[in-house]
PDB file of C-alpha atoms in Angstrom:
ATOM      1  CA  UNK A   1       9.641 -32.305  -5.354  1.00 75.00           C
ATOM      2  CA  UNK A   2      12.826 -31.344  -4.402  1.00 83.00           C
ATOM      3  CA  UNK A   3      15.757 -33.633  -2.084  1.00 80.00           C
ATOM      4  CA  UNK A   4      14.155 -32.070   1.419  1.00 80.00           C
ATOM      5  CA  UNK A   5      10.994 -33.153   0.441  1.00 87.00           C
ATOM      6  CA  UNK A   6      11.816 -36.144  -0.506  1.00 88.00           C
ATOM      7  CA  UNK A   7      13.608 -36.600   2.001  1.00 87.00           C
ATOM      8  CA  UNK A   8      11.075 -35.539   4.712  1.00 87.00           C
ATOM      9  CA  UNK A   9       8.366 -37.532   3.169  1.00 92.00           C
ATOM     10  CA  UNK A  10      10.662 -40.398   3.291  1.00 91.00           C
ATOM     11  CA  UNK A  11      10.592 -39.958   7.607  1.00 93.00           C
ATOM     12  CA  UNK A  12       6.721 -39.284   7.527  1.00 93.00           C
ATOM     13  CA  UNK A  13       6.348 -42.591   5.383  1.00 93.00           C
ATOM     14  CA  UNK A  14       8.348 -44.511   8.661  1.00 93.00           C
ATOM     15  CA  UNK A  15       6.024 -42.862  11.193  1.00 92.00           C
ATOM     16  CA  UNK A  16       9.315 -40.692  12.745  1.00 95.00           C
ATOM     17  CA  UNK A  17       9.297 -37.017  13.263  1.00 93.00           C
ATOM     18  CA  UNK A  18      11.975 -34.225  12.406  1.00 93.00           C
ATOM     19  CA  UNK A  19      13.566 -31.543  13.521  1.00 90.00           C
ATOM     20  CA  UNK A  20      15.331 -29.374  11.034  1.00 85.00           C
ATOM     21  CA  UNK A  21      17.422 -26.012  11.188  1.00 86.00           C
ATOM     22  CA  UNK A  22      20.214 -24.396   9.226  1.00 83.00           C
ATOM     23  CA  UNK A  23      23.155 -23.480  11.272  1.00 79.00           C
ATOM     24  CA  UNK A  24      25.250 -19.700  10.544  1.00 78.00           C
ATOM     25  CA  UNK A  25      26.412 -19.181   8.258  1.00 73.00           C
ATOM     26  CA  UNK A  26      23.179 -19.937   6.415  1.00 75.00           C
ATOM     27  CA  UNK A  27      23.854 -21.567   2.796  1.00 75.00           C
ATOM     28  CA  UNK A  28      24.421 -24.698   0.934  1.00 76.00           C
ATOM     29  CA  UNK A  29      25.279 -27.591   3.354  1.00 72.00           C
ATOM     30  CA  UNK A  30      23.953 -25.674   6.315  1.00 81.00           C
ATOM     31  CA  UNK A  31      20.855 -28.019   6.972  1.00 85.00           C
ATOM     32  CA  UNK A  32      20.849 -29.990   9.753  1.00 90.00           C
ATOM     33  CA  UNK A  33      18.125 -32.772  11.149  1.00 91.00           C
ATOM     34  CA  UNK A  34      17.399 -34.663  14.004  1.00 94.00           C
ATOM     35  CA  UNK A  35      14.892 -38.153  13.892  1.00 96.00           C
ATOM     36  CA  UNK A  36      12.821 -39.353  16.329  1.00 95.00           C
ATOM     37  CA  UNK A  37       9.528 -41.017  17.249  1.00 95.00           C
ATOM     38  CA  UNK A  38       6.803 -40.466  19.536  1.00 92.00           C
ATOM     39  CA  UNK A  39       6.737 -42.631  22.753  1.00 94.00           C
ATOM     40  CA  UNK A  40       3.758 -40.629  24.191  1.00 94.00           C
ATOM     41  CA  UNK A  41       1.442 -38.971  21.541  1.00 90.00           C
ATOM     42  CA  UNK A  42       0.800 -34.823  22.789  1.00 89.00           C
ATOM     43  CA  UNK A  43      -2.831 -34.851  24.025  1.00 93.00           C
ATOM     44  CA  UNK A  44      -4.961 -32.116  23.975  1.00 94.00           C
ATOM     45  CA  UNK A  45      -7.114 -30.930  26.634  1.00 92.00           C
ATOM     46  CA  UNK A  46      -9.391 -27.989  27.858  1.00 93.00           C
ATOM     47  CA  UNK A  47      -7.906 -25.100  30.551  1.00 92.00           C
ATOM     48  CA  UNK A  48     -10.503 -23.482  32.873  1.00 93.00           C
ATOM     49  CA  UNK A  49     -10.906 -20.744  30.648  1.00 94.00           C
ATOM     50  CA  UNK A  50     -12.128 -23.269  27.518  1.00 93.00           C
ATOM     51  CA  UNK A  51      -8.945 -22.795  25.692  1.00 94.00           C
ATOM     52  CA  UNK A  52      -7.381 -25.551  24.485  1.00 94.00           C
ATOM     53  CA  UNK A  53      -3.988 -26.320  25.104  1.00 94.00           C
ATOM     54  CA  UNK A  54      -1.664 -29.142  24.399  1.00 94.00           C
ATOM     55  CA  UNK A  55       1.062 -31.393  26.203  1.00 92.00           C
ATOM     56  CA  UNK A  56       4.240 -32.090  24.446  1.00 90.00           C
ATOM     57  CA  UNK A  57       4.368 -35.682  24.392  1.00 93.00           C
ATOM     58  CA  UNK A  58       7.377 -37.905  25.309  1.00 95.00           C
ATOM     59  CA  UNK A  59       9.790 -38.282  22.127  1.00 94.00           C
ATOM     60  CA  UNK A  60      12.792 -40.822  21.648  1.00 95.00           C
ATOM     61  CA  UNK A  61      15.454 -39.325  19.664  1.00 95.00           C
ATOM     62  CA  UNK A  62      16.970 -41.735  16.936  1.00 95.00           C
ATOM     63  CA  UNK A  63      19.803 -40.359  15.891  1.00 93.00           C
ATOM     64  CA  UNK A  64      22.706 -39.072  18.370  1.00 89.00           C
ATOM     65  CA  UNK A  65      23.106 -35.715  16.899  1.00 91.00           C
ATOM     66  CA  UNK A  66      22.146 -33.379  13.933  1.00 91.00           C
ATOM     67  CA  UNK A  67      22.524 -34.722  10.737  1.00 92.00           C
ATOM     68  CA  UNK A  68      23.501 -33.058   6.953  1.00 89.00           C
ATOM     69  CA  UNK A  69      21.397 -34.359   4.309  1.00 86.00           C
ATOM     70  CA  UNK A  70      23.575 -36.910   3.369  1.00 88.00           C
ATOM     71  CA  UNK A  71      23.932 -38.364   6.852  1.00 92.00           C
ATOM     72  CA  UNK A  72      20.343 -38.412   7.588  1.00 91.00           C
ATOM     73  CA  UNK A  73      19.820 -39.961   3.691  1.00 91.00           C
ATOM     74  CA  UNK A  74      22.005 -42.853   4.659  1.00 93.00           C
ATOM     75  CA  UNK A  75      20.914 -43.403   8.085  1.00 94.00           C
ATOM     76  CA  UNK A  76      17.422 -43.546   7.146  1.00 93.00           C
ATOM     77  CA  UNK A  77      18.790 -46.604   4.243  1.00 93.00           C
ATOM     78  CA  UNK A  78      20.555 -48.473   7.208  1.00 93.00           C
ATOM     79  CA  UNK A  79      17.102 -47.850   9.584  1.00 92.00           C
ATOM     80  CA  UNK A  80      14.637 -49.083   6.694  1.00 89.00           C
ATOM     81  CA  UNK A  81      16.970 -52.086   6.609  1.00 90.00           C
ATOM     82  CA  UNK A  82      16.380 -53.004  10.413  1.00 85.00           C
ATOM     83  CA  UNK A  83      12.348 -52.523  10.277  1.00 77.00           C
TER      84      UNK A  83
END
């Protein structure tokens, strides 16, 4: 298991969700996260037509912008701390 997994196992352990992206030039360092949690759970539901669709939920975002590795490896120490 490599650092991202870890690392992303590590958020699914606290009960947050991720977003993660690289940013151009794609490389080494170019990762970038955001954590969050769900205030509202997305619910499913049935259209007319018997498809089913889903809402999006309500989320709270955690940290105040995208994170490296390293930022998001530290802030997740300092939240673990709090809960």
């Amino acid at each position: 298991m490599n650092h991202r997994e870890r690392m992303l196992k590590w958020i699914d352990d606290l009960g947050l969700i991720v977003i993660h992206t690289e940013i151009k030039p794609f490389g080494k360092g170019t990762r970038r996260y955001m954590i969050g949690r769900h205030i509202e759970e997305p619910q499913e539901f049935l259209s007319k037509s018997g498809k089913v669709h889903k809402t999006p939920g309500k989320q709270e975002w955690l940290t105040p912008e995208p994170l490296t590795g390293i930022e998001v490896e530290q802030w997740l120490t300092e939240f673990n701390k709090k809960i």
